[in-house]
C-alpha cells in the first residue's frame, strides 16, 4: 500500500485532502486485517473439522 501511495502523482495529492487520504488508508488496512482474521479462523476451523 505504501508503494502505491508513493507512486501516485503530485496532482492527486494536490486535489485530495490529507484527511481523505488518511481515512482511505485506515479503512483499507482495517478491512485487510478483518479479512485476514476471518480467513485464518475459517482455515483453522476447517483443519480442526478434518481432524
Short mmCIF file of C-alpha atoms in Angstrom, two decimals:
data_model
loop_
_atom_site.label_atom_id
_atom_site.label_comp_id
_atom_site.label_asym_id
_atom_site.label_seq_id
_atom_site.Cartn_x
_atom_site.Cartn_y
_atom_site.Cartn_z
CA UNK A 1 0.00 0.00 0.00
CA UNK A 2 2.87 2.35 0.81
CA UNK A 3 4.36 1.69 -2.63
CA UNK A 4 1.05 2.56 -4.27
CA UNK A 5 0.72 5.81 -2.31
CA UNK A 6 4.30 6.69 -3.14
CA UNK A 7 3.67 6.21 -6.87
CA UNK A 8 0.63 8.47 -7.04
CA UNK A 9 1.07 11.67 -8.96
CA UNK A 10 1.61 15.04 -7.29
CA UNK A 11 -1.63 16.11 -8.96
CA UNK A 12 -3.53 13.50 -6.92
CA UNK A 13 -2.11 14.93 -3.69
CA UNK A 14 -2.84 18.48 -4.82
CA UNK A 15 -6.52 17.68 -5.38
CA UNK A 16 -7.14 15.27 -2.50
CA UNK A 17 -7.32 16.41 1.10
CA UNK A 18 -4.89 14.77 3.50
CA UNK A 19 -7.71 13.69 5.79
CA UNK A 20 -9.40 11.86 2.90
CA UNK A 21 -6.18 10.02 2.07
CA UNK A 22 -5.59 9.06 5.69
CA UNK A 23 -9.18 7.88 6.06
CA UNK A 24 -8.92 5.69 2.97
CA UNK A 25 -5.65 4.16 4.16
CA UNK A 26 -7.00 3.46 7.65
CA UNK A 27 -10.22 1.94 6.31
CA UNK A 28 -8.38 -0.20 3.75
CA UNK A 29 -5.90 -1.51 6.32
CA UNK A 30 -8.73 -2.27 8.73
CA UNK A 31 -10.58 -4.18 6.03
CA UNK A 32 -7.46 -6.16 5.11
CA UNK A 33 -6.97 -7.07 8.78
CA UNK A 34 -10.60 -8.15 9.10
CA UNK A 35 -10.45 -10.34 6.00
CA UNK A 36 -7.15 -11.90 7.09
CA UNK A 37 -8.53 -12.70 10.54
CA UNK A 38 -11.73 -14.21 9.15
CA UNK A 39 -9.78 -16.28 6.64
CA UNK A 40 -7.36 -17.54 9.28
CA UNK A 41 -10.21 -18.50 11.61
CA UNK A 42 -12.09 -20.28 8.83
CA UNK A 43 -8.95 -22.14 7.77
CA UNK A 44 -8.19 -23.16 11.35
CA UNK A 45 -11.78 -24.31 11.85
CA UNK A 46 -11.62 -26.42 8.69
CA UNK A 47 -8.36 -28.03 9.82
CA UNK A 48 -9.94 -28.93 13.17
CA UNK A 49 -13.00 -30.30 11.40
CA UNK A 50 -10.83 -32.62 9.30
CA UNK A 51 -9.04 -33.94 12.37
#
